[in-house]
Amino acid sequence: MAKVFRDYAEVSENMMEGFTVTKVSTGINAEGSGMLLELERTIDNVTIGIDMSYDPDCREGETPFMVSEEYVKHIQQ
């Protein structure tokens, strides 16, 4: 599934409720200064994820902090 990111300013606070940080990756951009936070929450047997990407060295006109839409990470059988 393709992850769709959007500007953090478009994200409502209640969208983030119930999520916990499960992984932090640093150095994700060409300059080695970016960071990716992976968040999860479980609803019944489905693990939902949201990823947050921070690129302090982004180009002019780009947004340094982006948040993905919710996506299914895992379905437990």
PDB file of N, CA and C in Angstrom:
ATOM      1  N   MET A   1       0.843  -1.188   0.000  1.00  0.00           N
ATOM      2  CA  MET A   1       0.000   0.000   0.000  1.00  0.00           C
ATOM      3  C   MET A   1       0.886   1.249   0.000  1.00  0.00           C
ATOM      4  N   ALA A   2       0.611   2.179  -0.873  1.00  0.00           N
ATOM      5  CA  ALA A   2       1.351   3.436  -0.936  1.00  0.00           C
ATOM      6  C   ALA A   2       0.958   4.330   0.238  1.00  0.00           C
ATOM      7  N   LYS A   3       1.958   4.936   0.852  1.00  0.00           N
ATOM      8  CA  LYS A   3       1.686   5.856   1.952  1.00  0.00           C
ATOM      9  C   LYS A   3       1.472   7.245   1.389  1.00  0.00           C
ATOM     10  N   VAL A   4       0.427   7.904   1.841  1.00  0.00           N
ATOM     11  CA  VAL A   4       0.110   9.247   1.384  1.00  0.00           C
ATOM     12  C   VAL A   4       0.425  10.209   2.516  1.00  0.00           C
ATOM     13  N   PHE A   5       1.380  11.113   2.272  1.00  0.00           N
ATOM     14  CA  PHE A   5       1.772  12.084   3.283  1.00  0.00           C
ATOM     15  C   PHE A   5       1.097  13.424   3.022  1.00  0.00           C
ATOM     16  N   ARG A   6       0.915  14.187   4.088  1.00  0.00           N
ATOM     17  CA  ARG A   6       0.364  15.535   3.952  1.00  0.00           C
ATOM     18  C   ARG A   6       1.024  16.449   4.977  1.00  0.00           C
ATOM     19  N   ASP A   7       0.900  17.717   4.738  1.00  0.00           N
ATOM     20  CA  ASP A   7       1.464  18.737   5.605  1.00  0.00           C
ATOM     21  C   ASP A   7       0.899  18.560   7.014  1.00  0.00           C
ATOM     22  N   TYR A   8       1.765  18.651   8.019  1.00  0.00           N
ATOM     23  CA  TYR A   8       1.321  18.473   9.403  1.00  0.00           C
ATOM     24  C   TYR A   8       0.212  19.445   9.794  1.00  0.00           C
ATOM     25  N   ALA A   9       0.147  20.612   9.167  1.00  0.00           N
ATOM     26  CA  ALA A   9      -0.874  21.605   9.498  1.00  0.00           C
ATOM     27  C   ALA A   9      -2.269  21.123   9.126  1.00  0.00           C
ATOM     28  N   GLU A  10      -2.366  20.115   8.246  1.00  0.00           N
ATOM     29  CA  GLU A  10      -3.660  19.588   7.825  1.00  0.00           C
ATOM     30  C   GLU A  10      -4.167  18.481   8.751  1.00  0.00           C
ATOM     31  N   VAL A  11      -3.385  18.085   9.747  1.00  0.00           N
ATOM     32  CA  VAL A  11      -3.722  16.956  10.612  1.00  0.00           C
ATOM     33  C   VAL A  11      -4.452  17.448  11.854  1.00  0.00           C
ATOM     34  N   SER A  12      -5.569  16.807  12.176  1.00  0.00           N
ATOM     35  CA  SER A  12      -6.290  17.171  13.388  1.00  0.00           C
ATOM     36  C   SER A  12      -5.703  16.420  14.577  1.00  0.00           C
ATOM     37  N   GLU A  13      -5.763  17.018  15.749  1.00  0.00           N
ATOM     38  CA  GLU A  13      -5.187  16.431  16.955  1.00  0.00           C
ATOM     39  C   GLU A  13      -5.776  15.062  17.273  1.00  0.00           C
ATOM     40  N   ASN A  14      -7.095  14.917  17.131  1.00  0.00           N
ATOM     41  CA  ASN A  14      -7.720  13.663  17.531  1.00  0.00           C
ATOM     42  C   ASN A  14      -7.311  12.497  16.634  1.00  0.00           C
ATOM     43  N   MET A  15      -6.791  12.777  15.442  1.00  0.00           N
ATOM     44  CA  MET A  15      -6.295  11.722  14.561  1.00  0.00           C
ATOM     45  C   MET A  15      -5.128  10.986  15.199  1.00  0.00           C
ATOM     46  N   MET A  16      -4.359  11.653  16.039  1.00  0.00           N
ATOM     47  CA  MET A  16      -3.153  11.077  16.630  1.00  0.00           C
ATOM     48  C   MET A  16      -3.420  10.370  17.965  1.00  0.00           C
ATOM     49  N   GLU A  17      -4.610  10.474  18.506  1.00  0.00           N
ATOM     50  CA  GLU A  17      -4.907   9.875  19.812  1.00  0.00           C
ATOM     51  C   GLU A  17      -4.801   8.357  19.754  1.00  0.00           C
ATOM     52  N   GLY A  18      -4.189   7.785  20.783  1.00  0.00           N
ATOM     53  CA  GLY A  18      -4.089   6.343  20.905  1.00  0.00           C
ATOM     54  C   GLY A  18      -2.893   5.716  20.219  1.00  0.00           C
ATOM     55  N   PHE A  19      -2.103   6.501  19.508  1.00  0.00           N
ATOM     56  CA  PHE A  19      -0.930   5.962  18.830  1.00  0.00           C
ATOM     57  C   PHE A  19       0.293   6.020  19.746  1.00  0.00           C
ATOM     58  N   THR A  20       1.169   5.044  19.612  1.00  0.00           N
ATOM     59  CA  THR A  20       2.444   5.044  20.334  1.00  0.00           C
ATOM     60  C   THR A  20       3.572   4.933  19.329  1.00  0.00           C
ATOM     61  N   VAL A  21       4.715   5.501  19.678  1.00  0.00           N
ATOM     62  CA  VAL A  21       5.890   5.441  18.804  1.00  0.00           C
ATOM     63  C   VAL A  21       6.482   4.038  18.909  1.00  0.00           C
ATOM     64  N   THR A  22       6.675   3.386  17.757  1.00  0.00           N
ATOM     65  CA  THR A  22       7.224   2.037  17.748  1.00  0.00           C
ATOM     66  C   THR A  22       8.619   1.968  17.138  1.00  0.00           C
ATOM     67  N   LYS A  23       9.004   2.985  16.366  1.00  0.00           N
ATOM     68  CA  LYS A  23      10.336   2.976  15.759  1.00  0.00           C
ATOM     69  C   LYS A  23      10.740   4.396  15.395  1.00  0.00           C
ATOM     70  N   VAL A  24      12.022   4.704  15.570  1.00  0.00           N
ATOM     71  CA  VAL A  24      12.583   5.993  15.177  1.00  0.00           C
ATOM     72  C   VAL A  24      13.791   5.715  14.286  1.00  0.00           C
ATOM     73  N   SER A  25      13.792   6.280  13.088  1.00  0.00           N
ATOM     74  CA  SER A  25      14.920   6.141  12.164  1.00  0.00           C
ATOM     75  C   SER A  25      15.486   7.526  11.902  1.00  0.00           C
ATOM     76  N   THR A  26      16.801   7.659  12.008  1.00  0.00           N
ATOM     77  CA  THR A  26      17.447   8.952  11.748  1.00  0.00           C
ATOM     78  C   THR A  26      18.285   8.847  10.489  1.00  0.00           C
ATOM     79  N   GLY A  27      18.664  10.012   9.962  1.00  0.00           N
ATOM     80  CA  GLY A  27      19.516  10.067   8.781  1.00  0.00           C
ATOM     81  C   GLY A  27      18.830   9.606   7.514  1.00  0.00           C
ATOM     82  N   ILE A  28      17.535   9.894   7.387  1.00  0.00           N
ATOM     83  CA  ILE A  28      16.765   9.366   6.256  1.00  0.00           C
ATOM     84  C   ILE A  28      16.831  10.233   4.999  1.00  0.00           C
ATOM     85  N   ASN A  29      17.456  11.390   5.071  1.00  0.00           N
ATOM     86  CA  ASN A  29      17.565  12.232   3.871  1.00  0.00           C
ATOM     87  C   ASN A  29      19.018  12.245   3.385  1.00  0.00           C
ATOM     88  N   ALA A  30      19.283  12.893   2.264  1.00  0.00           N
ATOM     89  CA  ALA A  30      20.616  12.911   1.664  1.00  0.00           C
ATOM     90  C   ALA A  30      21.659  13.531   2.596  1.00  0.00           C
ATOM     91  N   GLU A  31      21.244  14.495   3.405  1.00  0.00           N
ATOM     92  CA  GLU A  31      22.168  15.174   4.310  1.00  0.00           C
ATOM     93  C   GLU A  31      22.389  14.393   5.602  1.00  0.00           C
ATOM     94  N   GLY A  32      21.605  13.348   5.826  1.00  0.00           N
ATOM     95  CA  GLY A  32      21.730  12.544   7.052  1.00  0.00           C
ATOM     96  C   GLY A  32      21.111  13.183   8.277  1.00  0.00           C
ATOM     97  N   SER A  33      20.285  14.208   8.077  1.00  0.00           N
ATOM     98  CA  SER A  33      19.704  14.927   9.218  1.00  0.00           C
ATOM     99  C   SER A  33      18.215  14.654   9.411  1.00  0.00           C
ATOM    100  N   GLY A  34      17.603  13.900   8.526  1.00  0.00           N
ATOM    101  CA  GLY A  34      16.164  13.646   8.612  1.00  0.00           C
ATOM    102  C   GLY A  34      15.811  12.587   9.640  1.00  0.00           C
ATOM    103  N   MET A  35      14.521  12.517   9.972  1.00  0.00           N
ATOM    104  CA  MET A  35      14.043  11.560  10.963  1.00  0.00           C
ATOM    105  C   MET A  35      12.673  11.035  10.548  1.00  0.00           C
ATOM    106  N   LEU A  36      12.452   9.746  10.791  1.00  0.00           N
ATOM    107  CA  LEU A  36      11.161   9.121  10.529  1.00  0.00           C
ATOM    108  C   LEU A  36      10.675   8.480  11.812  1.00  0.00           C
ATOM    109  N   LEU A  37       9.462   8.839  12.245  1.00  0.00           N
ATOM    110  CA  LEU A  37       8.832   8.237  13.419  1.00  0.00           C
ATOM    111  C   LEU A  37       7.698   7.352  12.939  1.00  0.00           C
ATOM    112  N   GLU A  38       7.681   6.106  13.387  1.00  0.00           N
ATOM    113  CA  GLU A  38       6.596   5.188  13.054  1.00  0.00           C
ATOM    114  C   GLU A  38       5.722   5.025  14.291  1.00  0.00           C
ATOM    115  N   LEU A  39       4.419   5.257  14.120  1.00  0.00           N
ATOM    116  CA  LEU A  39       3.466   5.131  15.218  1.00  0.00           C
ATOM    117  C   LEU A  39       2.461   4.044  14.898  1.00  0.00           C
ATOM    118  N   GLU A  40       1.949   3.381  15.949  1.00  0.00           N
ATOM    119  CA  GLU A  40       0.972   2.306  15.767  1.00  0.00           C
ATOM    120  C   GLU A  40      -0.106   2.371  16.831  1.00  0.00           C
ATOM    121  N   ARG A  41      -1.242   1.783  16.491  1.00  0.00           N
ATOM    122  CA  ARG A  41      -2.275   1.479  17.466  1.00  0.00           C
ATOM    123  C   ARG A  41      -3.033   0.267  16.939  1.00  0.00           C
ATOM    124  N   THR A  42      -3.585  -0.510  17.857  1.00  0.00           N
ATOM    125  CA  THR A  42      -4.292  -1.723  17.480  1.00  0.00           C
ATOM    126  C   THR A  42      -5.777  -1.546  17.746  1.00  0.00           C
ATOM    127  N   ILE A  43      -6.572  -1.904  16.762  1.00  0.00           N
ATOM    128  CA  ILE A  43      -8.029  -1.878  16.870  1.00  0.00           C
ATOM    129  C   ILE A  43      -8.486  -3.289  16.528  1.00  0.00           C
ATOM    130  N   ASP A  44      -9.048  -3.979  17.516  1.00  0.00           N
ATOM    131  CA  ASP A  44      -9.423  -5.385  17.373  1.00  0.00           C
ATOM    132  C   ASP A  44      -8.198  -6.175  16.927  1.00  0.00           C
ATOM    133  N   ASN A  45      -8.215  -6.775  15.735  1.00  0.00           N
ATOM    134  CA  ASN A  45      -7.084  -7.568  15.266  1.00  0.00           C
ATOM    135  C   ASN A  45      -6.265  -6.860  14.187  1.00  0.00           C
ATOM    136  N   VAL A  46      -6.446  -5.549  14.057  1.00  0.00           N
ATOM    137  CA  VAL A  46      -5.767  -4.782  13.004  1.00  0.00           C
ATOM    138  C   VAL A  46      -4.821  -3.759  13.637  1.00  0.00           C
ATOM    139  N   THR A  47      -3.577  -3.756  13.149  1.00  0.00           N
ATOM    140  CA  THR A  47      -2.611  -2.746  13.579  1.00  0.00           C
ATOM    141  C   THR A  47      -2.584  -1.649  12.531  1.00  0.00           C
ATOM    142  N   ILE A  48      -2.891  -0.436  12.977  1.00  0.00           N
ATOM    143  CA  ILE A  48      -2.931   0.749  12.126  1.00  0.00           C
ATOM    144  C   ILE A  48      -1.644   1.545  12.346  1.00  0.00           C
ATOM    145  N   GLY A  49      -1.092   2.085  11.275  1.00  0.00           N
ATOM    146  CA  GLY A  49       0.134   2.870  11.387  1.00  0.00           C
ATOM    147  C   GLY A  49      -0.015   4.271  10.840  1.00  0.00           C
ATOM    148  N   ILE A  50       0.807   5.154  11.382  1.00  0.00           N
ATOM    149  CA  ILE A  50       0.985   6.520  10.879  1.00  0.00           C
ATOM    150  C   ILE A  50       2.485   6.785  10.916  1.00  0.00           C
ATOM    151  N   ASP A  51       3.029   7.349   9.867  1.00  0.00           N
ATOM    152  CA  ASP A  51       4.443   7.700   9.830  1.00  0.00           C
ATOM    153  C   ASP A  51       4.585   9.211   9.798  1.00  0.00           C
ATOM    154  N   MET A  52       5.597   9.705  10.506  1.00  0.00           N
ATOM    155  CA  MET A  52       5.878  11.138  10.556  1.00  0.00           C
ATOM    156  C   MET A  52       7.309  11.341  10.069  1.00  0.00           C
ATOM    157  N   SER A  53       7.468  12.189   9.077  1.00  0.00           N
ATOM    158  CA  SER A  53       8.765  12.423   8.460  1.00  0.00           C
ATOM    159  C   SER A  53       9.193  13.871   8.692  1.00  0.00           C
ATOM    160  N   TYR A  54      10.444  14.050   9.146  1.00  0.00           N
ATOM    161  CA  TYR A  54      10.986  15.390   9.370  1.00  0.00           C
ATOM    162  C   TYR A  54      12.279  15.544   8.570  1.00  0.00           C
ATOM    163  N   ASP A  55      12.318  16.556   7.713  1.00  0.00           N
ATOM    164  CA  ASP A  55      13.494  16.849   6.897  1.00  0.00           C
ATOM    165  C   ASP A  55      13.862  18.323   7.088  1.00  0.00           C
ATOM    166  N   PRO A  56      14.780  18.603   8.011  1.00  0.00           N
ATOM    167  CA  PRO A  56      15.138  20.002   8.267  1.00  0.00           C
ATOM    168  C   PRO A  56      15.866  20.660   7.101  1.00  0.00           C
ATOM    169  N   ASP A  57      16.372  19.851   6.175  1.00  0.00           N
ATOM    170  CA  ASP A  57      17.104  20.383   5.024  1.00  0.00           C
ATOM    171  C   ASP A  57      16.285  20.332   3.743  1.00  0.00           C
ATOM    172  N   CYS A  58      14.967  20.434   3.875  1.00  0.00           N
ATOM    173  CA  CYS A  58      14.105  20.370   2.693  1.00  0.00           C
ATOM    174  C   CYS A  58      14.329  21.596   1.801  1.00  0.00           C
ATOM    175  N   ARG A  59      13.924  21.461   0.557  1.00  0.00           N
ATOM    176  CA  ARG A  59      14.067  22.554  -0.406  1.00  0.00           C
ATOM    177  C   ARG A  59      13.046  23.649  -0.134  1.00  0.00           C
ATOM    178  N   GLU A  60      13.320  24.818  -0.647  1.00  0.00           N
ATOM    179  CA  GLU A  60      12.391  25.933  -0.493  1.00  0.00           C
ATOM    180  C   GLU A  60      11.050  25.573  -1.125  1.00  0.00           C
ATOM    181  N   GLY A  61       9.988  25.865  -0.414  1.00  0.00           N
ATOM    182  CA  GLY A  61       8.644  25.555  -0.891  1.00  0.00           C
ATOM    183  C   GLY A  61       8.152  24.185  -0.452  1.00  0.00           C
ATOM    184  N   GLU A  62       9.023  23.344   0.095  1.00  0.00           N
ATOM    185  CA  GLU A  62       8.618  22.040   0.607  1.00  0.00           C
ATOM    186  C   GLU A  62       8.323  22.161   2.094  1.00  0.00           C
ATOM    187  N   THR A  63       7.570  21.227   2.613  1.00  0.00           N
ATOM    188  CA  THR A  63       7.233  21.209   4.038  1.00  0.00           C
ATOM    189  C   THR A  63       8.199  20.288   4.766  1.00  0.00           C
ATOM    190  N   PRO A  64       8.844  20.768   5.823  1.00  0.00           N
ATOM    191  CA  PRO A  64       9.832  19.929   6.506  1.00  0.00           C
ATOM    192  C   PRO A  64       9.219  18.785   7.323  1.00  0.00           C
ATOM    193  N   PHE A  65       7.974  18.944   7.775  1.00  0.00           N
ATOM    194  CA  PHE A  65       7.361  17.947   8.645  1.00  0.00           C
ATOM    195  C   PHE A  65       6.075  17.434   8.004  1.00  0.00           C
ATOM    196  N   MET A  66       6.050  16.138   7.703  1.00  0.00           N
ATOM    197  CA  MET A  66       4.904  15.544   7.018  1.00  0.00           C
ATOM    198  C   MET A  66       4.377  14.367   7.830  1.00  0.00           C
ATOM    199  N   VAL A  67       3.060  14.141   7.752  1.00  0.00           N
ATOM    200  CA  VAL A  67       2.400  13.052   8.458  1.00  0.00           C
ATOM    201  C   VAL A  67       1.615  12.235   7.445  1.00  0.00           C
ATOM    202  N   SER A  68       1.755  10.914   7.525  1.00  0.00           N
ATOM    203  CA  SER A  68       1.029  10.059   6.585  1.00  0.00           C
ATOM    204  C   SER A  68      -0.418   9.893   7.032  1.00  0.00           C
ATOM    205  N   GLU A  69      -1.254   9.484   6.116  1.00  0.00           N
ATOM    206  CA  GLU A  69      -2.601   9.072   6.470  1.00  0.00           C
ATOM    207  C   GLU A  69      -2.491   7.711   7.141  1.00  0.00           C
ATOM    208  N   GLU A  70      -3.508   7.318   7.894  1.00  0.00           N
ATOM    209  CA  GLU A  70      -3.508   5.998   8.521  1.00  0.00           C
ATOM    210  C   GLU A  70      -3.434   4.919   7.446  1.00  0.00           C
ATOM    211  N   TYR A  71      -2.731   3.839   7.755  1.00  0.00           N
ATOM    212  CA  TYR A  71      -2.672   2.700   6.842  1.00  0.00           C
ATOM    213  C   TYR A  71      -2.610   1.419   7.674  1.00  0.00           C
ATOM    214  N   VAL A  72      -3.028   0.316   7.085  1.00  0.00           N
ATOM    215  CA  VAL A  72      -3.023  -0.974   7.769  1.00  0.00           C
ATOM    216  C   VAL A  72      -1.616  -1.549   7.709  1.00  0.00           C
ATOM    217  N   LYS A  73      -1.028  -1.822   8.889  1.00  0.00           N
ATOM    218  CA  LYS A  73       0.312  -2.404   8.961  1.00  0.00           C
ATOM    219  C   LYS A  73       0.242  -3.922   9.059  1.00  0.00           C
ATOM    220  N   HIS A  74      -0.768  -4.414   9.775  1.00  0.00           N
ATOM    221  CA  HIS A  74      -0.827  -5.850  10.021  1.00  0.00           C
ATOM    222  C   HIS A  74      -2.247  -6.243  10.407  1.00  0.00           C
ATOM    223  N   ILE A  75      -2.685  -7.400   9.915  1.00  0.00           N
ATOM    224  CA  ILE A  75      -3.956  -7.978  10.330  1.00  0.00           C
ATOM    225  C   ILE A  75      -3.657  -9.323  10.960  1.00  0.00           C
ATOM    226  N   GLN A  76      -3.995  -9.450  12.234  1.00  0.00           N
ATOM    227  CA  GLN A  76      -3.738 -10.696  12.948  1.00  0.00           C
ATOM    228  C   GLN A  76      -4.855 -11.692  12.679  1.00  0.00           C
ATOM    229  N   GLN A  77      -4.509 -12.890  12.268  1.00  0.00           N
ATOM    230  CA  GLN A  77      -5.489 -13.914  11.930  1.00  0.00           C
ATOM    231  C   GLN A  77      -6.035 -14.594  13.163  1.00  0.00           C
TER     232      GLN A  77
END
